[in-house]
Amino acid sequence: MTHRESLHKAAGNGLIHRRHLLGLGLGGLGVAAAGQVLGADQAMAFELPAWSRRPGPGPSRYGQRSPHTDHIGRLAGDPNPLYPGGGASRSPLHLLQGTITPNSLHFERHHAGVPAIDPAGHRLVINGMVRQPLAFSYEDLLAYPMVSRIHFLECSGNSGTLLGASPVDGTAQSIHGLVSGAEWTGIRLADLLAEAGVLEGASWVSAVGADGASMGRSIPLTKILDDVLVALYQNGEPLRPEQGYPMRLFVPGWEGNTSVKWLTHLKLGTAPSQFRDETSKYTDTLPDRSSLQFTFPMGCKSVITSPSGQMALVRRGLYQVTGIAWSGAGTIRRVEVSADGGASWADALLESHQSEKALTRFRIPWDWQGQDAILLSRAIDDRGNVQPDRNTILAERGNLSTYHYHGMQSWAVGTDGNVRNVYV
Amino acid sequence: MSKFIAVPAMLIGAITLATCTNAAAPGAADSNQTPALGSPVSESRLADFDLIIAADGTGLPAGSGTADLGETIYRSRCQACHGENAEGRGSAAALAGGSMQSEGPPLRTVGSYWPYATTVFDFIRRAMPADAPKSLSDEEVYQVTAYVLFLNGLVSRNQVLDRDSLPAIVMPNRGGFIDQSRIQ
């Protein structure tokens, strides 16, 4: 029996049981990998390389990445004179691993660019239906008890292009790069509200940023008291300017726009403020021309990041299909992968640590022998939400609006090894 | 001010926390004890800071304007991006026209889509013109708001908009939204 035959098939068209990633079948995988490079060892030089023959530079004040990885970057549009500072940049999902996005590569969305805030001149004001309106300086807030939480953040416009009539020739980054994962550290907003004293009857909190757009969003008080943070740190360091320095709202699981950056004002009231970015934008028009407003949690979703759009498989043999899954409603419990366009499915291996409203990494081995394939992934969360396919979403809500799209991504692999975005 | 001495908080964050947790509620067995450092402010001092206009008009400032006066502002401060007839250019959205009942995909604008006229004032005052946000006076915001509503056929050229008349305008798509906030 060859090693390939010894691998336990999990579903059609080459998917191998995930237990082969757990150490049980690794021998087989190792043989396969070694087999690929047998021809290469003739060409390889085994002299000690130059960098082993001299000392390198010493420790430095601020770390830099290897020049060999500086092709990894966000995908940002060109500056737009009609929209000064406005627009988005997307995370290079296909070039990253794990579930934490480096701060320099976290996606961005700005409505009037990144303000140059001097924290000494920044205030967070809480007013409206409170016993005592209060103002906090950045220094004040640094002294408060903080908590750290690992969560995804996703722009509700992410992946919306997949509702278009024909599939774009895109990458995991260009189609899905408006999602990132990080550890956010900050103050429970409930603690600050307790200090101001919430008055009976208050039910909404309007949050406003200190950017040129003074971007505002209204959030129900129940959510604010549940798990919303005033975040001051991202992945251990003070927020980057493009992520809201010195402080941002962080609203776990909800559409990214509600996590107002450069947070400067919170006002309690009995109704939403009906800001432009919760009426004109971030609302979804249905086929009957009514429009859904305040659709807050992001859906149960996954995307295969490798192999993915515009990649090319250059050898036959075993590949690791991997990607990320997340749900604004809870914790990812299961991700299924198909290599035959959804005819058969196999469970992917989930990273051992899954947390609520956070990215979860999945992996499954796949044997590609040059055949046509369509790779799909489908996420399931602990509330029983199952990621729908594109046709189900189209049937339910049409495509007059493209926010909050969480349908499945299908990547076609051709016999030439080229991977592209398709609809099934 | 009853604040702790201004030592750079970056250096002493943890220490401040340890020594000040009782300031808010001495002796309370609450794990969420905070140092209670917020400075009291009065609503009147926040008049210029608080830009929020509620849908019922609360927060609208004094002043008034007509579309006739607003046209001059539109031509000099808005037209370069939004177009001569507010038809829009690229990301500078169309500000007039469209219908939610159109046969093809509806053009969603202030006139066809927005549920509240107060949002027009609120948004222009906080964010427009995009190349110089907050450079218009409240009076000018009333004027150009009136002009945008006039282009949508919602007010006449000489109708005066102020804190009473603006919230009274009934927008065509007012009933077109379904609030999802309670079914999360």
mmCIF file with all atom_site columns, N, CA and C in Angstrom, chain A residues 14-59:
data_model
loop_
_atom_site.group_PDB
_atom_site.id
_atom_site.type_symbol
_atom_site.label_atom_id
_atom_site.label_alt_id
_atom_site.label_comp_id
_atom_site.label_asym_id
_atom_site.label_entity_id
_atom_site.label_seq_id
_atom_site.pdbx_PDB_ins_code
_atom_site.Cartn_x
_atom_site.Cartn_y
_atom_site.Cartn_z
_atom_site.occupancy
_atom_site.B_iso_or_equiv
_atom_site.pdbx_formal_charge
_atom_site.auth_seq_id
_atom_site.auth_comp_id
_atom_site.auth_asym_id
_atom_site.auth_atom_id
_atom_site.pdbx_PDB_model_num
ATOM 1   N N  . GLY A 1 14 ? -10.630 13.999 -3.001 1.00 0.00 ? 14 GLY A N  1
ATOM 2   C CA . GLY A 1 14 ? -9.287  14.133 -2.423 1.00 0.00 ? 14 GLY A CA 1
ATOM 3   C C  . GLY A 1 14 ? -9.198  14.622 -0.996 1.00 0.00 ? 14 GLY A C  1
ATOM 4   N N  . LEU A 1 15 ? -10.338 14.929 -0.352 1.00 0.00 ? 15 LEU A N  1
ATOM 5   C CA . LEU A 1 15 ? -10.235 15.397 1.039  1.00 0.00 ? 15 LEU A CA 1
ATOM 6   C C  . LEU A 1 15 ? -9.848  14.240 1.953  1.00 0.00 ? 15 LEU A C  1
ATOM 7   N N  . ILE A 1 16 ? -8.856  14.478 2.794  1.00 0.00 ? 16 ILE A N  1
ATOM 8   C CA . ILE A 1 16 ? -8.287  13.469 3.678  1.00 0.00 ? 16 ILE A CA 1
ATOM 9   C C  . ILE A 1 16 ? -8.761  13.753 5.100  1.00 0.00 ? 16 ILE A C  1
ATOM 10  N N  . HIS A 1 17 ? -8.944  12.688 5.877  1.00 0.00 ? 17 HIS A N  1
ATOM 11  C CA . HIS A 1 17 ? -9.450  12.884 7.236  1.00 0.00 ? 17 HIS A CA 1
ATOM 12  C C  . HIS A 1 17 ? -8.526  13.802 8.043  1.00 0.00 ? 17 HIS A C  1
ATOM 13  N N  . ARG A 1 18 ? -9.159  14.691 8.807  1.00 0.00 ? 18 ARG A N  1
ATOM 14  C CA . ARG A 1 18 ? -8.382  15.677 9.576  1.00 0.00 ? 18 ARG A CA 1
ATOM 15  C C  . ARG A 1 18 ? -7.478  15.018 10.603 1.00 0.00 ? 18 ARG A C  1
ATOM 16  N N  . ARG A 1 19 ? -7.763  13.733 10.985 1.00 0.00 ? 19 ARG A N  1
ATOM 17  C CA . ARG A 1 19 ? -6.898  13.125 11.992 1.00 0.00 ? 19 ARG A CA 1
ATOM 18  C C  . ARG A 1 19 ? -5.462  13.003 11.505 1.00 0.00 ? 19 ARG A C  1
ATOM 19  N N  . HIS A 1 20 ? -5.281  13.083 10.190 1.00 0.00 ? 20 HIS A N  1
ATOM 20  C CA . HIS A 1 20 ? -3.910  13.036 9.675  1.00 0.00 ? 20 HIS A CA 1
ATOM 21  C C  . HIS A 1 20 ? -3.136  14.298 10.022 1.00 0.00 ? 20 HIS A C  1
ATOM 22  N N  . LEU A 1 21 ? -3.844  15.313 10.501 1.00 0.00 ? 21 LEU A N  1
ATOM 23  C CA . LEU A 1 21 ? -3.147  16.518 10.968 1.00 0.00 ? 21 LEU A CA 1
ATOM 24  C C  . LEU A 1 21 ? -2.869  16.443 12.456 1.00 0.00 ? 21 LEU A C  1
ATOM 25  N N  . LEU A 1 22 ? -3.411  15.409 13.108 1.00 0.00 ? 22 LEU A N  1
ATOM 26  C CA . LEU A 1 22 ? -3.285  15.335 14.563 1.00 0.00 ? 22 LEU A CA 1
ATOM 27  C C  . LEU A 1 22 ? -2.120  14.468 14.999 1.00 0.00 ? 22 LEU A C  1
ATOM 28  N N  . GLY A 1 23 ? -1.258  14.098 14.077 1.00 0.00 ? 23 GLY A N  1
ATOM 29  C CA . GLY A 1 23 ? -0.111  13.301 14.451 1.00 0.00 ? 23 GLY A CA 1
ATOM 30  C C  . GLY A 1 23 ? -0.281  11.847 14.090 1.00 0.00 ? 23 GLY A C  1
ATOM 31  N N  . LEU A 1 24 ? -1.525  11.385 13.913 1.00 0.00 ? 24 LEU A N  1
ATOM 32  C CA . LEU A 1 24 ? -1.768  9.973  13.634 1.00 0.00 ? 24 LEU A CA 1
ATOM 33  C C  . LEU A 1 24 ? -1.230  9.589  12.267 1.00 0.00 ? 24 LEU A C  1
ATOM 34  N N  . GLY A 1 25 ? -1.542  10.392 11.302 1.00 0.00 ? 25 GLY A N  1
ATOM 35  C CA . GLY A 1 25 ? -1.137  10.043 9.937  1.00 0.00 ? 25 GLY A CA 1
ATOM 36  C C  . GLY A 1 25 ? 0.004   10.892 9.441  1.00 0.00 ? 25 GLY A C  1
ATOM 37  N N  . LEU A 1 26 ? 0.695   11.534 10.327 1.00 0.00 ? 26 LEU A N  1
ATOM 38  C CA . LEU A 1 26 ? 1.711   12.484 9.871  1.00 0.00 ? 26 LEU A CA 1
ATOM 39  C C  . LEU A 1 26 ? 2.845   11.815 9.123  1.00 0.00 ? 26 LEU A C  1
ATOM 40  N N  . GLY A 1 27 ? 3.084   10.530 9.455  1.00 0.00 ? 27 GLY A N  1
ATOM 41  C CA . GLY A 1 27 ? 4.114   9.806  8.725  1.00 0.00 ? 27 GLY A CA 1
ATOM 42  C C  . GLY A 1 27 ? 3.835   9.855  7.235  1.00 0.00 ? 27 GLY A C  1
ATOM 43  N N  . GLY A 1 28 ? 2.601   9.544  6.912  1.00 0.00 ? 28 GLY A N  1
ATOM 44  C CA . GLY A 1 28 ? 2.195   9.566  5.510  1.00 0.00 ? 28 GLY A CA 1
ATOM 45  C C  . GLY A 1 28 ? 2.403   10.925 4.881  1.00 0.00 ? 28 GLY A C  1
ATOM 46  N N  . LEU A 1 29 ? 1.994   11.975 5.607  1.00 0.00 ? 29 LEU A N  1
ATOM 47  C CA . LEU A 1 29 ? 2.143   13.328 5.071  1.00 0.00 ? 29 LEU A CA 1
ATOM 48  C C  . LEU A 1 29 ? 3.607   13.666 4.872  1.00 0.00 ? 29 LEU A C  1
ATOM 49  N N  . GLY A 1 30 ? 4.427   13.238 5.853  1.00 0.00 ? 30 GLY A N  1
ATOM 50  C CA . GLY A 1 30 ? 5.854   13.529 5.780  1.00 0.00 ? 30 GLY A CA 1
ATOM 51  C C  . GLY A 1 30 ? 6.468   12.894 4.545  1.00 0.00 ? 30 GLY A C  1
ATOM 52  N N  . VAL A 1 31 ? 6.099   11.636 4.305  1.00 0.00 ? 31 VAL A N  1
ATOM 53  C CA . VAL A 1 31 ? 6.627   10.938 3.129  1.00 0.00 ? 31 VAL A CA 1
ATOM 54  C C  . VAL A 1 31 ? 6.228   11.686 1.867  1.00 0.00 ? 31 VAL A C  1
ATOM 55  N N  . ALA A 1 32 ? 4.960   12.117 1.841  1.00 0.00 ? 32 ALA A N  1
ATOM 56  C CA . ALA A 1 32 ? 4.488   12.811 0.651  1.00 0.00 ? 32 ALA A CA 1
ATOM 57  C C  . ALA A 1 32 ? 5.297   14.076 0.417  1.00 0.00 ? 32 ALA A C  1
ATOM 58  N N  . ALA A 1 33 ? 5.526   14.816 1.504  1.00 0.00 ? 33 ALA A N  1
ATOM 59  C CA . ALA A 1 33 ? 6.244   16.074 1.358  1.00 0.00 ? 33 ALA A CA 1
ATOM 60  C C  . ALA A 1 33 ? 7.681   15.811 0.929  1.00 0.00 ? 33 ALA A C  1
ATOM 61  N N  . ALA A 1 34 ? 8.293   14.816 1.568  1.00 0.00 ? 34 ALA A N  1
ATOM 62  C CA . ALA A 1 34 ? 9.680   14.512 1.221  1.00 0.00 ? 34 ALA A CA 1
ATOM 63  C C  . ALA A 1 34 ? 9.771   14.083 -0.238 1.00 0.00 ? 34 ALA A C  1
ATOM 64  N N  . GLY A 1 35 ? 8.779   13.300 -0.662 1.00 0.00 ? 35 GLY A N  1
ATOM 65  C CA . GLY A 1 35 ? 8.770   12.831 -2.038 1.00 0.00 ? 35 GLY A CA 1
ATOM 66  C C  . GLY A 1 35 ? 8.855   13.974 -3.039 1.00 0.00 ? 35 GLY A C  1
ATOM 67  N N  . GLN A 1 36 ? 8.232   15.076 -2.688 1.00 0.00 ? 36 GLN A N  1
ATOM 68  C CA . GLN A 1 36 ? 8.195   16.206 -3.611 1.00 0.00 ? 36 GLN A CA 1
ATOM 69  C C  . GLN A 1 36 ? 9.568   16.825 -3.844 1.00 0.00 ? 36 GLN A C  1
ATOM 70  N N  . VAL A 1 37 ? 10.434  16.761 -2.820 1.00 0.00 ? 37 VAL A N  1
ATOM 71  C CA . VAL A 1 37 ? 11.693  17.504 -2.934 1.00 0.00 ? 37 VAL A CA 1
ATOM 72  C C  . VAL A 1 37 ? 12.876  16.594 -3.280 1.00 0.00 ? 37 VAL A C  1
ATOM 73  N N  . LEU A 1 38 ? 12.604  15.291 -3.488 1.00 0.00 ? 38 LEU A N  1
ATOM 74  C CA . LEU A 1 38 ? 13.718  14.367 -3.745 1.00 0.00 ? 38 LEU A CA 1
ATOM 75  C C  . LEU A 1 38 ? 14.604  14.847 -4.882 1.00 0.00 ? 38 LEU A C  1
ATOM 76  N N  . GLY A 1 39 ? 13.946  15.299 -5.937 1.00 0.00 ? 39 GLY A N  1
ATOM 77  C CA . GLY A 1 39 ? 14.710  15.756 -7.090 1.00 0.00 ? 39 GLY A CA 1
ATOM 78  C C  . GLY A 1 39 ? 15.538  16.989 -6.781 1.00 0.00 ? 39 GLY A C  1
ATOM 79  N N  . ALA A 1 40 ? 15.031  17.765 -5.786 1.00 0.00 ? 40 ALA A N  1
ATOM 80  C CA . ALA A 1 40 ? 15.650  19.059 -5.529 1.00 0.00 ? 40 ALA A CA 1
ATOM 81  C C  . ALA A 1 40 ? 16.989  18.931 -4.821 1.00 0.00 ? 40 ALA A C  1
ATOM 82  N N  . ASP A 1 41 ? 17.225  17.815 -4.110 1.00 0.00 ? 41 ASP A N  1
ATOM 83  C CA . ASP A 1 41 ? 18.414  17.847 -3.261 1.00 0.00 ? 41 ASP A CA 1
ATOM 84  C C  . ASP A 1 41 ? 19.736  17.855 -4.002 1.00 0.00 ? 41 ASP A C  1
ATOM 85  N N  . GLN A 1 42 ? 19.705  17.420 -5.218 1.00 0.00 ? 42 GLN A N  1
ATOM 86  C CA . GLN A 1 42 ? 20.904  17.513 -6.056 1.00 0.00 ? 42 GLN A CA 1
ATOM 87  C C  . GLN A 1 42 ? 21.364  18.967 -6.191 1.00 0.00 ? 42 GLN A C  1
ATOM 88  N N  . ALA A 1 43 ? 20.364  19.847 -6.425 1.00 0.00 ? 43 ALA A N  1
ATOM 89  C CA . ALA A 1 43 ? 20.675  21.248 -6.715 1.00 0.00 ? 43 ALA A CA 1
ATOM 90  C C  . ALA A 1 43 ? 21.034  22.029 -5.461 1.00 0.00 ? 43 ALA A C  1
ATOM 91  N N  . MET A 1 44 ? 20.661  21.507 -4.294 1.00 0.00 ? 44 MET A N  1
ATOM 92  C CA . MET A 1 44 ? 20.831  22.289 -3.074 1.00 0.00 ? 44 MET A CA 1
ATOM 93  C C  . MET A 1 44 ? 22.268  22.282 -2.596 1.00 0.00 ? 44 MET A C  1
ATOM 94  N N  . ALA A 1 45 ? 22.732  23.483 -2.219 1.00 0.00 ? 45 ALA A N  1
ATOM 95  C CA . ALA A 1 45 ? 24.089  23.570 -1.682 1.00 0.00 ? 45 ALA A CA 1
ATOM 96  C C  . ALA A 1 45 ? 24.042  23.326 -0.187 1.00 0.00 ? 45 ALA A C  1
ATOM 97  N N  . PHE A 1 46 ? 24.965  22.512 0.322  1.00 0.00 ? 46 PHE A N  1
ATOM 98  C CA . PHE A 1 46 ? 24.971  22.270 1.762  1.00 0.00 ? 46 PHE A CA 1
ATOM 99  C C  . PHE A 1 46 ? 26.180  22.881 2.453  1.00 0.00 ? 46 PHE A C  1
ATOM 100 N N  . GLU A 1 47 ? 26.778  23.898 1.785  1.00 0.00 ? 47 GLU A N  1
ATOM 101 C CA . GLU A 1 47 ? 27.803  24.658 2.507  1.00 0.00 ? 47 GLU A CA 1
ATOM 102 C C  . GLU A 1 47 ? 27.110  25.557 3.518  1.00 0.00 ? 47 GLU A C  1
ATOM 103 N N  . LEU A 1 48 ? 27.838  25.950 4.547  1.00 0.00 ? 48 LEU A N  1
ATOM 104 C CA . LEU A 1 48 ? 27.243  26.872 5.516  1.00 0.00 ? 48 LEU A CA 1
ATOM 105 C C  . LEU A 1 48 ? 27.051  28.232 4.860  1.00 0.00 ? 48 LEU A C  1
ATOM 106 N N  . PRO A 1 49 ? 25.884  28.816 5.024  1.00 0.00 ? 49 PRO A N  1
ATOM 107 C CA . PRO A 1 49 ? 25.606  30.090 4.347  1.00 0.00 ? 49 PRO A CA 1
ATOM 108 C C  . PRO A 1 49 ? 26.371  31.266 4.958  1.00 0.00 ? 49 PRO A C  1
ATOM 109 N N  . ALA A 1 50 ? 26.456  32.346 4.192  1.00 0.00 ? 50 ALA A N  1
ATOM 110 C CA . ALA A 1 50 ? 27.217  33.541 4.591  1.00 0.00 ? 50 ALA A CA 1
ATOM 111 C C  . ALA A 1 50 ? 26.762  34.074 5.945  1.00 0.00 ? 50 ALA A C  1
ATOM 112 N N  . TRP A 1 51 ? 25.429  34.054 6.188  1.00 0.00 ? 51 TRP A N  1
ATOM 113 C CA . TRP A 1 51 ? 24.924  34.629 7.464  1.00 0.00 ? 51 TRP A CA 1
ATOM 114 C C  . TRP A 1 51 ? 25.320  33.814 8.682  1.00 0.00 ? 51 TRP A C  1
ATOM 115 N N  . SER A 1 52 ? 25.845  32.619 8.428  1.00 0.00 ? 52 SER A N  1
ATOM 116 C CA . SER A 1 52 ? 26.347  31.841 9.561  1.00 0.00 ? 52 SER A CA 1
ATOM 117 C C  . SER A 1 52 ? 27.819  32.122 9.819  1.00 0.00 ? 52 SER A C  1
ATOM 118 N N  . ARG A 1 53 ? 28.397  33.014 9.029  1.00 0.00 ? 53 ARG A N  1
ATOM 119 C CA . ARG A 1 53 ? 29.847  33.253 9.115  1.00 0.00 ? 53 ARG A CA 1
ATOM 120 C C  . ARG A 1 53 ? 30.198  34.634 9.654  1.00 0.00 ? 53 ARG A C  1
ATOM 121 N N  . ARG A 1 54 ? 29.190  35.395 10.056 1.00 0.00 ? 54 ARG A N  1
ATOM 122 C CA . ARG A 1 54 ? 29.490  36.720 10.633 1.00 0.00 ? 54 ARG A CA 1
ATOM 123 C C  . ARG A 1 54 ? 28.357  37.106 11.579 1.00 0.00 ? 54 ARG A C  1
ATOM 124 N N  . PRO A 1 55 ? 28.667  37.954 12.559 1.00 0.00 ? 55 PRO A N  1
ATOM 125 C CA . PRO A 1 55 ? 27.592  38.408 13.455 1.00 0.00 ? 55 PRO A CA 1
ATOM 126 C C  . PRO A 1 55 ? 26.668  39.354 12.707 1.00 0.00 ? 55 PRO A C  1
ATOM 127 N N  . GLY A 1 56 ? 25.432  39.356 13.086 1.00 0.00 ? 56 GLY A N  1
ATOM 128 C CA . GLY A 1 56 ? 24.477  40.282 12.486 1.00 0.00 ? 56 GLY A CA 1
ATOM 129 C C  . GLY A 1 56 ? 24.332  41.517 13.343 1.00 0.00 ? 56 GLY A C  1
ATOM 130 N N  . PRO A 1 57 ? 23.447  42.416 12.945 1.00 0.00 ? 57 PRO A N  1
ATOM 131 C CA . PRO A 1 57 ? 23.198  43.603 13.767 1.00 0.00 ? 57 PRO A CA 1
ATOM 132 C C  . PRO A 1 57 ? 22.633  43.220 15.129 1.00 0.00 ? 57 PRO A C  1
ATOM 133 N N  . GLY A 1 58 ? 22.826  44.060 16.118 1.00 0.00 ? 58 GLY A N  1
ATOM 134 C CA . GLY A 1 58 ? 22.384  43.774 17.481 1.00 0.00 ? 58 GLY A CA 1
ATOM 135 C C  . GLY A 1 58 ? 20.930  44.131 17.707 1.00 0.00 ? 58 GLY A C  1
ATOM 136 N N  . PRO A 1 59 ? 20.523  44.095 18.970 1.00 0.00 ? 59 PRO A N  1
ATOM 137 C CA . PRO A 1 59 ? 19.130  44.417 19.302 1.00 0.00 ? 59 PRO A CA 1
ATOM 138 C C  . PRO A 1 59 ? 18.771  45.831 18.858 1.00 0.00 ? 59 PRO A C  1
#
